[in-house]
XYZ file of C-alpha atoms in Angstrom:
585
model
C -32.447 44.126 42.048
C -34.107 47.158 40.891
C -35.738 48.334 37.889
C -35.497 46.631 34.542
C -31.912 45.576 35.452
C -30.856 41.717 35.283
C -28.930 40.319 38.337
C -27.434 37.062 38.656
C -25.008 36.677 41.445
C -23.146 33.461 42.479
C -20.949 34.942 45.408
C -19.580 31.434 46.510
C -19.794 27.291 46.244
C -20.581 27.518 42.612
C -17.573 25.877 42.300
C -18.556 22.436 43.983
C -19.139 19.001 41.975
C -21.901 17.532 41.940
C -22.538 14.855 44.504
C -25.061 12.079 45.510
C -26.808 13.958 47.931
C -26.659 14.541 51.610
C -26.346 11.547 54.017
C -29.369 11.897 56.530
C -27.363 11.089 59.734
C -25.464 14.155 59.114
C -26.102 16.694 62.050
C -27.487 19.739 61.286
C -25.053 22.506 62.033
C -22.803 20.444 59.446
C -25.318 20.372 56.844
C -25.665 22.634 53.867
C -28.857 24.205 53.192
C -30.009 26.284 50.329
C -33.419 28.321 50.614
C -35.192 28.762 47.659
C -37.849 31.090 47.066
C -39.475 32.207 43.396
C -42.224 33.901 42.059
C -44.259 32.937 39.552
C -47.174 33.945 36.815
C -49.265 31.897 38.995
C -50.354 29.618 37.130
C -49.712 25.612 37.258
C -46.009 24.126 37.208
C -46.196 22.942 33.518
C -41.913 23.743 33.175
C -42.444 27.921 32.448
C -44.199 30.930 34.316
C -40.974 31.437 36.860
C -40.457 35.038 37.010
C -37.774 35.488 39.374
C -35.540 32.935 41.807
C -33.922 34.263 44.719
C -31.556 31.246 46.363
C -29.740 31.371 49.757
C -26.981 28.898 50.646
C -26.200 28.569 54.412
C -24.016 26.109 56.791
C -23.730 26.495 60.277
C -25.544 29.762 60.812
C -23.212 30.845 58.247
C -23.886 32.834 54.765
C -21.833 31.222 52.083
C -23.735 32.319 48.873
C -26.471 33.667 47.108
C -28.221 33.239 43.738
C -30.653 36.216 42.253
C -32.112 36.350 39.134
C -35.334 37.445 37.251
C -36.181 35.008 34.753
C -38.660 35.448 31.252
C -41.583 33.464 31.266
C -42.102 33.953 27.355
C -45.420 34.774 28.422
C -47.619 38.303 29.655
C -47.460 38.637 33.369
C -50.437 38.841 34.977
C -51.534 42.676 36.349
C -52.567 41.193 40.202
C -48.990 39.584 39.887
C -47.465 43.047 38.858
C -49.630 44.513 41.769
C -48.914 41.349 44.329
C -44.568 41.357 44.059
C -43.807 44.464 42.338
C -42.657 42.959 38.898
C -43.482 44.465 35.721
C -43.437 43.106 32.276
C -40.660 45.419 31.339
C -38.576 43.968 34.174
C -38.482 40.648 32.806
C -37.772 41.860 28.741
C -33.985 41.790 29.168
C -33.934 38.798 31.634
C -32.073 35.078 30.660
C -35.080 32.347 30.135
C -35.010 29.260 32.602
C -33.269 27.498 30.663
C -30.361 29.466 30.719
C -31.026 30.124 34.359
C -31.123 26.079 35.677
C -27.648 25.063 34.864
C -26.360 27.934 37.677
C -29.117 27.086 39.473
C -28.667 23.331 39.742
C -24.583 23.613 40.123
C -25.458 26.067 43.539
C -27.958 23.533 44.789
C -25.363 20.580 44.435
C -24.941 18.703 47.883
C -27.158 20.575 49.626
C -30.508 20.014 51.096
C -32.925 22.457 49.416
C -35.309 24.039 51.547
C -38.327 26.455 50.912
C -41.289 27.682 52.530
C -44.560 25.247 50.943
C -41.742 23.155 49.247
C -44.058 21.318 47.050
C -44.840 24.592 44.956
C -41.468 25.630 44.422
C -40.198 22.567 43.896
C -42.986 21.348 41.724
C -42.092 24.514 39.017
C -38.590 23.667 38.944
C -38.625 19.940 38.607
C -41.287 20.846 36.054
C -39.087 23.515 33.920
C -35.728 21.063 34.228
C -38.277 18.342 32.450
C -39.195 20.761 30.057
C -36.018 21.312 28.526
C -33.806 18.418 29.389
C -32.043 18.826 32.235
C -31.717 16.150 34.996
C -33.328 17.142 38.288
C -30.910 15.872 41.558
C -33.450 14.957 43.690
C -31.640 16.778 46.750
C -33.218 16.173 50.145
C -36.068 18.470 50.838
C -36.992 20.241 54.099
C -40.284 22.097 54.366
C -40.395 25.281 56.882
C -44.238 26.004 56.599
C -44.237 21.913 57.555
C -41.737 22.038 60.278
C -43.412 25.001 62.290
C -46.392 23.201 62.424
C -44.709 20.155 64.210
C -42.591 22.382 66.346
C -45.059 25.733 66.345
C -48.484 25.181 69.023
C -51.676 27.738 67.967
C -50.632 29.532 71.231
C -47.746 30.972 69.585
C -48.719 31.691 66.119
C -51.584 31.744 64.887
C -50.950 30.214 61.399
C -47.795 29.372 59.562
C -47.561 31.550 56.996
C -44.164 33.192 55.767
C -44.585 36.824 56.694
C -46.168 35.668 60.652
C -43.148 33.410 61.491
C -41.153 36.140 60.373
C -42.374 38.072 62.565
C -42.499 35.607 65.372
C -38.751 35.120 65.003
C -37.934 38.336 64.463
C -36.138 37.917 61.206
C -33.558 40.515 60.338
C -35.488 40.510 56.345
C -38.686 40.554 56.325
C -40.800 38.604 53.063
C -42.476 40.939 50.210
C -43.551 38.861 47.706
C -39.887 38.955 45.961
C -37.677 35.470 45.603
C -34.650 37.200 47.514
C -36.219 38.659 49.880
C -38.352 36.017 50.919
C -35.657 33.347 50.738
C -33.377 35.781 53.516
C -36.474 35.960 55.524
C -36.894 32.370 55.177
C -33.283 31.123 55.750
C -34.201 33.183 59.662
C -37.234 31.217 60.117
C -35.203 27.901 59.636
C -32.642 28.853 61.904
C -35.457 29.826 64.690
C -37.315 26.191 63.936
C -33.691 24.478 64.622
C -33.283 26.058 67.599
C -36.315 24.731 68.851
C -35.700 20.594 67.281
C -33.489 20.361 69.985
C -35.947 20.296 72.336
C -37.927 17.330 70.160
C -34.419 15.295 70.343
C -33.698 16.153 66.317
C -30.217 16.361 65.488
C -29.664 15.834 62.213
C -30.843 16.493 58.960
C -32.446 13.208 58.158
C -34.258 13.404 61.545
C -35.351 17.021 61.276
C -37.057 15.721 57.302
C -39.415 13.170 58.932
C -39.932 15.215 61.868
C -41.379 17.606 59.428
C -43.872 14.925 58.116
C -47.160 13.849 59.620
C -45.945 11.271 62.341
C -48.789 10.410 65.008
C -48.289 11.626 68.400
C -47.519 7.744 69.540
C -44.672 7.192 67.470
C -43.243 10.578 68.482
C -43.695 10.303 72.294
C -41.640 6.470 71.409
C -39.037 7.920 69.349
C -36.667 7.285 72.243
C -36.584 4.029 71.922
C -34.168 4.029 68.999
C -31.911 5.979 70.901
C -28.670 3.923 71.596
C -29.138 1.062 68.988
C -25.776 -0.232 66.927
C -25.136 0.883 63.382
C -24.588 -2.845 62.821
C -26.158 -6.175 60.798
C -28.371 -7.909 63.276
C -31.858 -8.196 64.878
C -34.378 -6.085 66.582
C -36.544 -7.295 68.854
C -40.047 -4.606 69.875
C -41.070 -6.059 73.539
C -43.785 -5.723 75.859
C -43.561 -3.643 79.264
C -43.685 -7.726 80.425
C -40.425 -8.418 77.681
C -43.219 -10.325 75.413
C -41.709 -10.027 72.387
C -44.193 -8.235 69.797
C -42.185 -7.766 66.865
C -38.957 -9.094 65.387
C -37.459 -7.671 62.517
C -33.684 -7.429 60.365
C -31.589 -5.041 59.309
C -28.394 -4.432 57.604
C -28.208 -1.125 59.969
C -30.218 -1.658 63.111
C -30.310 1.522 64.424
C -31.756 3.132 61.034
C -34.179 0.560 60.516
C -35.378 1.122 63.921
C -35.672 4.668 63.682
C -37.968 4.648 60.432
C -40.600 3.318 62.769
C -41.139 6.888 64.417
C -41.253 8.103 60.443
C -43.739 9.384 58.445
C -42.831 6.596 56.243
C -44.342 4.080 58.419
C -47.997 4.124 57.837
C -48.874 0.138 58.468
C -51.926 0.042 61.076
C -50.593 -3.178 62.552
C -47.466 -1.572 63.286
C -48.869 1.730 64.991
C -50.567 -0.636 67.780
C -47.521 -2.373 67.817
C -45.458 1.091 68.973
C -47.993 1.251 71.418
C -47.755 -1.432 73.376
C -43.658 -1.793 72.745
C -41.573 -0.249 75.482
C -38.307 -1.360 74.811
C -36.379 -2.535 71.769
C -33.416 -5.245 72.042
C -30.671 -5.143 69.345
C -28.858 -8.708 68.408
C -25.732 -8.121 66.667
C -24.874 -10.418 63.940
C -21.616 -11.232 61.898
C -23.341 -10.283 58.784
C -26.784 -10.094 56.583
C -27.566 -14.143 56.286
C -26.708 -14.560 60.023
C -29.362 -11.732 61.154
C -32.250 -13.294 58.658
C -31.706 -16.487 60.139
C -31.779 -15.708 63.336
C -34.852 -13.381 62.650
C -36.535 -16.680 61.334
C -35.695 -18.563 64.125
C -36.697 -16.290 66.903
C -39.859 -15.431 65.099
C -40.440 -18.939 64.766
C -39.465 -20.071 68.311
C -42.142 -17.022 69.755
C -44.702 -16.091 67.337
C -44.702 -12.543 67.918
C -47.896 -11.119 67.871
C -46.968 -8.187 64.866
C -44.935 -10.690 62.388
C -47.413 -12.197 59.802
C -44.556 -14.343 57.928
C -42.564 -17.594 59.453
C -44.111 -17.312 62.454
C -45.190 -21.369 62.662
C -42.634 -23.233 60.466
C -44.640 -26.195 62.586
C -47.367 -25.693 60.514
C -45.356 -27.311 57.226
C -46.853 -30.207 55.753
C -45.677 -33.395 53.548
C -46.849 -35.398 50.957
C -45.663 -38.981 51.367
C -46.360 -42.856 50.201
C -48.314 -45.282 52.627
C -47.350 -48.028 53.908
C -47.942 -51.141 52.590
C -48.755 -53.318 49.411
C -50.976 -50.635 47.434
C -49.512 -47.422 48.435
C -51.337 -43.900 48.277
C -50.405 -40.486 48.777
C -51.763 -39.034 52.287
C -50.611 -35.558 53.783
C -48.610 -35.131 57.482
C -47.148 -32.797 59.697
C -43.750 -34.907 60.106
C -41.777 -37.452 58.341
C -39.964 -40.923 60.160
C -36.854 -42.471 59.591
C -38.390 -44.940 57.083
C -40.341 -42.514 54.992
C -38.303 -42.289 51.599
C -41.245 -41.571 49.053
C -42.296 -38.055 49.592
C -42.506 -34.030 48.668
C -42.379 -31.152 50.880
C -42.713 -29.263 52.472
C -45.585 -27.465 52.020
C -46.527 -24.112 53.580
C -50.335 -25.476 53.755
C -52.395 -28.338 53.154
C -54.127 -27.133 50.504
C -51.314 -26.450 48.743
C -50.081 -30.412 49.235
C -53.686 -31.509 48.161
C -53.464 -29.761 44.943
C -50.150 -31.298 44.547
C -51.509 -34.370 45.018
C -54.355 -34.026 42.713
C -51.559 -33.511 40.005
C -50.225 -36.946 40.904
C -53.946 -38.431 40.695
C -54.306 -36.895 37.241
C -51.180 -38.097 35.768
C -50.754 -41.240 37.411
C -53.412 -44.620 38.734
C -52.659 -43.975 42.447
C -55.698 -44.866 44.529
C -57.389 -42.181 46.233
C -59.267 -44.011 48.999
C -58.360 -43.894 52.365
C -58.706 -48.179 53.140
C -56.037 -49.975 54.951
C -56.051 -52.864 51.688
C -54.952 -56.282 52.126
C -53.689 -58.584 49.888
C -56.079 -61.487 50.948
C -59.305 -59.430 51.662
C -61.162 -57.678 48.675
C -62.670 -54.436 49.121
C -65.802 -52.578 47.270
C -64.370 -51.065 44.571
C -65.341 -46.957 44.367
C -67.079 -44.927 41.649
C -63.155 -44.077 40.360
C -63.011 -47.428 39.613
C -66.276 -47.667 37.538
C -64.958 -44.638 35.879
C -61.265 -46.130 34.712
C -59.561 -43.203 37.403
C -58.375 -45.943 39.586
C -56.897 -49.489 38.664
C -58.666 -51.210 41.801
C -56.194 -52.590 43.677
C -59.026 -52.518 46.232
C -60.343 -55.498 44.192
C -56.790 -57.062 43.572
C -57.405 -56.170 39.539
C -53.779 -54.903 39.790
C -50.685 -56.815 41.001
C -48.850 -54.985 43.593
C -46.088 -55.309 41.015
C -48.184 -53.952 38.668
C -49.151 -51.023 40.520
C -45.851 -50.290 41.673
C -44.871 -49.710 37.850
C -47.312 -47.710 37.094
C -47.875 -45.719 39.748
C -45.464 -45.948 43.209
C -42.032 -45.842 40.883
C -42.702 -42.655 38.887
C -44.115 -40.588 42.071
C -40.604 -41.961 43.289
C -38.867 -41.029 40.137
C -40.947 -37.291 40.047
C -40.214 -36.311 43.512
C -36.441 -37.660 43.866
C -34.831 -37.611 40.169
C -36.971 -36.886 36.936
C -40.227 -35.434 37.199
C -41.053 -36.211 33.291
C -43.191 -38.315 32.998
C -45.752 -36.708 35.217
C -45.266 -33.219 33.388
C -46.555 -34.726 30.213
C -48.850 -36.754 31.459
C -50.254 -33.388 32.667
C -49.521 -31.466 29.738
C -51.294 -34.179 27.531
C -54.257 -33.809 29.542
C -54.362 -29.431 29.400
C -53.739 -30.548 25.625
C -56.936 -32.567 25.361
C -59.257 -30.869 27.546
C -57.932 -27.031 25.682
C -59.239 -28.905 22.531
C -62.533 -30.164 23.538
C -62.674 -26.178 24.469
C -62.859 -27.582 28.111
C -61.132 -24.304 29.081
C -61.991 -24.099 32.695
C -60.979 -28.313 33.724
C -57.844 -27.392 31.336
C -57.170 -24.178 33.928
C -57.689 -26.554 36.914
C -55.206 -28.932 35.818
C -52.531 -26.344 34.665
C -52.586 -24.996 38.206
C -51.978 -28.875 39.829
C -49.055 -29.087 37.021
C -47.870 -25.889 38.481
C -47.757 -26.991 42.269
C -46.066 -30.701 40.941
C -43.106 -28.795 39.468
C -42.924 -26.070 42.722
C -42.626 -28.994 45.217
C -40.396 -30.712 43.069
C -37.827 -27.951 42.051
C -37.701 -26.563 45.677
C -37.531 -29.953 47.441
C -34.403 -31.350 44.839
C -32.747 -27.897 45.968
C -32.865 -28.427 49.879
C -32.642 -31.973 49.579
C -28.936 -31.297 47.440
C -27.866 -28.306 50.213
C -28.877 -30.962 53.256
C -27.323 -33.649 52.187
C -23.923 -32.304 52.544
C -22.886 -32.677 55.816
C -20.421 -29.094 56.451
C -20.080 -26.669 53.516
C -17.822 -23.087 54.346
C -18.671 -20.642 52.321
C -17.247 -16.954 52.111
C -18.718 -13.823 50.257
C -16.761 -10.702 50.030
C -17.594 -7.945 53.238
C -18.588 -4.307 52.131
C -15.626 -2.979 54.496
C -12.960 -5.319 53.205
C -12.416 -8.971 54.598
C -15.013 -11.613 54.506
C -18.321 -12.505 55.110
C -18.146 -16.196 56.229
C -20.579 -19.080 56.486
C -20.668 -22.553 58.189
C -23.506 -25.051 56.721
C -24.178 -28.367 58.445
C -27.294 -30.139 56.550
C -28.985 -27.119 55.087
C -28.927 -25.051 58.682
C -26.280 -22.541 59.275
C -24.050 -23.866 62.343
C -21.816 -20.620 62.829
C -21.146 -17.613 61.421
C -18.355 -14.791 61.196
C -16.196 -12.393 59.429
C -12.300 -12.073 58.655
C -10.725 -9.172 59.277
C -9.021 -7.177 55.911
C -5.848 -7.902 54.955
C -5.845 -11.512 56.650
C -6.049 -14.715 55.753
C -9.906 -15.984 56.065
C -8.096 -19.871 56.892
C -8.078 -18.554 61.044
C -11.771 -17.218 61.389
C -13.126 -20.517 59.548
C -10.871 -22.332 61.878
C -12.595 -21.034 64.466
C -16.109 -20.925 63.521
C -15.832 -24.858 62.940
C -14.675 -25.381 66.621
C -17.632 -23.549 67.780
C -20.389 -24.157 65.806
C -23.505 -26.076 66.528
C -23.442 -29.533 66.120
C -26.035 -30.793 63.600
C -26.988 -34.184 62.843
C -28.792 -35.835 59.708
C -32.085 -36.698 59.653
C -35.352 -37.982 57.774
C -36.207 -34.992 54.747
C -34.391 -32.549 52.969
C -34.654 -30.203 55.891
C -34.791 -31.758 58.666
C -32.556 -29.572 61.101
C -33.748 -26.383 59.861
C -37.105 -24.903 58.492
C -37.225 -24.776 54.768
C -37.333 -21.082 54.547
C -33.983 -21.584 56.552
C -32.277 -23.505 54.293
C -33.296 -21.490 51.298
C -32.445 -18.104 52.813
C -29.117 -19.730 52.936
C -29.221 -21.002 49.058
C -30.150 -17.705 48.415
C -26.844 -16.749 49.694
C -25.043 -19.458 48.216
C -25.836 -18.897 44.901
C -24.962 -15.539 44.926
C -22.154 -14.522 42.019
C -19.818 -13.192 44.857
C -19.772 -15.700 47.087
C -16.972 -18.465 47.383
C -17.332 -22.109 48.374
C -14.153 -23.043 50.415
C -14.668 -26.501 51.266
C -17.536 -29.080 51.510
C -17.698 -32.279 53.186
C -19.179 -33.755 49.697
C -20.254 -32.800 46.511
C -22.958 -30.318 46.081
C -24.930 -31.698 42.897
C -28.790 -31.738 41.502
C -29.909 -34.423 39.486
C -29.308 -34.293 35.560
C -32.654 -34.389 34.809
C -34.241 -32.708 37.467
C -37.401 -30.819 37.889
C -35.087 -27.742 37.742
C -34.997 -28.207 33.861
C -38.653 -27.377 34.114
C -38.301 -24.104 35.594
C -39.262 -22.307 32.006
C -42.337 -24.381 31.594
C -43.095 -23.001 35.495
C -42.441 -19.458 34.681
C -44.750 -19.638 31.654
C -47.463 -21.567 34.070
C -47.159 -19.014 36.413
C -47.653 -16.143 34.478
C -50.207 -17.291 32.343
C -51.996 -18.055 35.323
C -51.525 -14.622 37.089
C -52.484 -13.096 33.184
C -55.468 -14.725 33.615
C -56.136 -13.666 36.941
C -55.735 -10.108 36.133
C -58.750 -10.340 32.892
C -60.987 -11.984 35.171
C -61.146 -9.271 38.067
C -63.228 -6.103 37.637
C-alpha cells in the first residue's frame, strides 16, 4: 500500500464456506491460522476508529492468503496517529468503510483460528464494529502471541514481549512498523518461532497450544502428563494418591478431554488445585455409555468417599420418615427401614429435611408428637399440645385407636403411598388463615413444610414405581449408530451395553441379561440402590429417545398421585426462592 491508494487483496481461501469452527484436538501443523493486525484512531472499541486491517492466512508453515485494506473511520485521525503508523487523513478519503470491509473480512477468517498479537484489542474493535452494523461475529478460536511468549519466553531471553522485540528475537524475515500488514507478516514469524518451541512443553495441537497460552499454575503444568494416554471414550476417571487413595472421581462422555481441562486455565476451583497436587496418577474406567459411567461414578464415590468429591459421597447418611409401632402410632426419623415397615417417606438427604417434613404432617394431621412408648391399659400425662387442641391425647386414651387411625395413621398412609390430598389442603387452609390474620411469617413457615410434604412424596411415588418392577430393558439411540442399552432390576442398573449398527439390538440384550447382577427386592422404594441411583436412571428413562423393550410388569404411578401436585410445587418453590432474593442485602 502506498499513498492515498486503496488495496484490498484476497489472493486465496476466500472461497471457503463458512464452518463451525476449528476442533481443538486438531494438531497444529494441520490447523489454519489467520493473523490479524489493525490500526486504529486509538480510541475505545465502540464498532468504528479502524483505520487499516492487514490479515495473514497460514497452514503448515505455508502462505495461502492475504487480506489488506485501509478502512474510513468517518472520523479525523488523530496527528500522533499520523506521526505513530504513517497514515494520513488523505489516505483514508477514498477507502471502503468497515462495513463494507467485514463481509471479506469475515468470509477469509472462516474456519480458521484467528490469531493476533494482544488479541483482546484487536478482537475487541472488530467484534465491536460487526455489532455495530449487524453482522454476526463467528466466534473463531483465538490464540494470543504476546500471551504465548510469556508461557514459553523466560526474562533471560527477552526482556519483554512486545511485537517489535520478539521479532527481533526470532529473527523475522518482516519486521513490525506500526502498519496492519506489516505487523501481521512479522507476527505470523513470531507464531511460527513460539510453535517451535510448544513442542518442548508437550503441546500439539491447537486446542492445547490456546490454554497453554492462559494463566495455568505451575502445578497443573508440571501434571499435565497425567492425561497423556487416557481413552476418547464414556466412562470414569479416577485422581489417586502416590498410595492409589483415590482423591477424586469424576464422569465424562470423553475421558481423555475431561481430564485434560484439569491442567486448563479453565479450572480455577481451589479444592481442585490441592487435589492436582497430591494426585499422581489417573485411572480411566470405560463404560458402555453415559448412564453406565454416572452410575458407576456414584457408586465408587459412594463406596470411598474421596476426599475432593463434595456430592454422593455418603448415600449412608439417607434418612426415613416412618410410623411406630404399636396402638397410637407417631412419626419418628431412621437411618434404615425393616421388612415390616410399610408406612413411610424417604429418603431424605438429611434429617432436617425429614423433620420439616414431618412438621407438615403435625400441622395437617392429630399425630402425636411425644416420644412415649403408650399403652392401651396405662394412662399417661397428657402434654401442653394437648391443653392446646394440637394433639388428640391418645396418651390419655381420649381417642380410640380406631379413632386415631382415621384421622391420623390412614391419611399419612394414603399421602405417602397413593393421594397426598388431603394433607395439601389441610396445609393450604392453614397458609390461607394465617396469610389473613397477616400472620405472614407462621404462613412462610408452613408453606415451606407443604413444600418438603409434596418433594418426599413426588420423588418417593417415582422410585417406589421404577423399583417395583423387577427387570425393565431399555434402549436409547447411540450417537455413532446402534444402541445404547440398559438392564434395570428394582430401580438399580444390573448391566449395561451397546449394539453394534446395522444389527439387531435382540443379541446384546440377550447377553446383558445372562450377565447381569442379580438383584433382589427389598423393604423401600430403593432398596438395592441409592436414590440418586435410581433417579439418574429415571432420568434416563424418561428421556423422549429412549425405548422400553420389555418389563417384567407394568411401570405405573398412582392416578392421583402427589405428581399432580408438581405445579402447586413449582409455584412453592419459586415463591419461596422470590422471597429469598428481597430479603438479602
Amino acid at each position: 500500500m502506498g499513498g492515498a491508494e486503496y488495496v484490498q487483496q484476497a489472493l486465496a481461501g476466500l472461497g471457503q464456506a463458512a464452518g463451525g469452527g476449528v476442533d481443538p484436538a486438531l494438531p497444529l501443523y494441520a490447523t489454519t491460522f489467520v493473523v490479524v493486525d489493525l490500526e486504529t484512531t486509538g480510541g475505545a472499541p465502540d464498532g468504528g476508529g479502524i483505520t487499516e486491517i492487514g490479515a495473514v492466512k497460514v497452514r503448515g508453515g505455508e502462505e495461502l492468503g492475504v487480506l489488506a485494506t485501509l478502512v474510513n473511520p468517518g472520523v479525523p485521525i488523530p496527528p500522533f496517529i499520523t506521526v505513530l503508523t504513517g497514515i494520513t487523513q488523505a489516505m483514508l478519503v477514498p477507502a471502503p468503510p468497515i462495513e463494507q470491509v467485514l463481509p471479506s473480512f469475515l468470509e477469509f477468517v472462516a474456519d480458521a483460528v484467528l490469531v493476533a498479537h494482544n488479541a483482546p484489542y484487536d478482537v475487541g474493535f472488530l467484534k465491536a464494529a460487526c455489532a455495530r452494523h449487524g453482522y454476526r461475529w463467528p466466534n473463531p478460536r483465538v490464540l494470543d502471541t504476546a500471551a504465548l511468549a510469556r508461557r514459553v519466553l523466560s526474562r533471560d531471553e527477552v526482556p519483554n514481549r512486545k511485537l517489535g522485540t520478539l521479532s527481533a528475537y526470532f529473527r523475522t524475515a518482516t519486521r513490525p512498523t506500526h502498519r496492519a500488514l506489516d505487523d501481521a507478516k512479522a507476527t505470523v514469524d513470531v507464531l511460527h518461532g513460539l510453535i517451535a518451541r510448544l513442542g518442548g512443553h508437550r503441546v500439539d495441537t491447537v486446542g492445547e497450544a490456546i490454554e497453554f497460552a492462559r494463566a495455568v499454575t505451575p502445578t497443573q503444568r508440571r501434571k499435565r502428563h497425567l492425561a497423556d494416554g487416557l481413552p476418547k471414550a464414556p466412562g470414569v476417571y479416577i485422581f489417586r494418591a502416590a498410595d492409589d487413595r483415590p482423591l477424586y472421581v469424576g464422569t465424562s462422555g470423553d475421558i481423555a478431554t475431561r481430564v485434560r481441562s484439569y491442567f486448563t486455565a479453565a479450572e480455577k476451583r481451589a479444592r481442585m488445585s490441592e487435589m492436582l497436587a497430591a494426585a499422581e496418577r489417573v485411572e480411566a474406567v470405560e463404560c458402555a455409555h453415559s448412564l453406565e459411567a454416572e452410575v458407576r461414578e456414584l457408586r465408587l464415590i459412594g463406596a470411598h468417599a474421596p476426599p475432593y468429591n463434595r456430592r454422593s459421597k455418603f448415600p449412608e447418611r439417607m434418612v426415613w420418615l416412618k410410623l411406630t409401632d404399636g396402638p397410637y402410632p407417631r412419626l419418628s426419623v431412621v437411618r434404615s427401614l425393616a421388612d415390616g415397615d410399610e408406612a413411610y417417606l424417604g429418603p431424605f438427604g438429611s434429617r432436617r429435611a425429614a423433620e420439616l417434613a414431618a412438621a407438615g404432617f403435625h400441622d395437617a394431621l392429630p399425630l402425636r408428637q411425644c416420644t412415649h412408648r403408650l399403652s392401651l391399659r396405662t394412662v399417661t400425662p397428657a402434654c401442653a399440645l394437648a391443653e392446646l387442641g394440637r394433639c388428640p391425647a391418645p396418651c390419655e386414651h381420649r381417642i380410640t385407636p380406631e379413632e386415631y387411625a382415621a384421622r391420623a395413621v390412614d391419611p399419612f398412609r394414603a399421602a405417602t403411598a397413593t393421594d397426598p390430598g388431603s394433607v395439601v389442603r389441610a396445609l393450604l387452609a392453614r397458609i390461607g388463615a394465617l396469610a389473613a390474620d397477616q400472620r405472614y411469617e407462621e404462613a412462610a413457615v408452613v408453606r415451606a413444610r407443604l413444600a418438603a410434604v409434596l418433594r418426599a412424596t413426588v420423588r418417593m411415588q417415582r422410585l417406589t414405581a421404577l423399583a417395583g418392577i423387577a427387570e425393565l430393558a431399555a434402549a436409547r439411540p447411540a450417537a455413532r449408530g446402534g444402541w445404547e442399552l440398559a438392564l434395570v432390576r428394582h430401580g438399580r442398573l444390573a448391566g449395561a451395553g451397546v449394539s453394534p449398527p446395522g444389527v439387531h439390538p435382540r443379541p446384546t440384550i440377550e447377553l446383558i441379561r445372562a450377565t447381569a447382577e442379580t438383584v433382589p427386592p427389598g423393604p423401600g422404594p430403593v432398596p438395592r440402590a441409592s436414590a440418586e441411583e435410581s433417579e439418574r436412571i429415571l432420568s434416563w428413562l424418561e428421556r423422549p429417545e429412549t425405548r422400553l423393550v420389555e418389563m417384567s410388569s407394568g411401570w405405573a404411578s398412582p392416578a392421583a398421585g402427589a405428581a399432580r401436585f408438581r405445579d402447586l410445587l413449582s409455584k412453592i418453590e419459586n415463591a419461596a426462592s422470590h422471597q429469598l432474593s428481597t430479603e438479602r442485602p
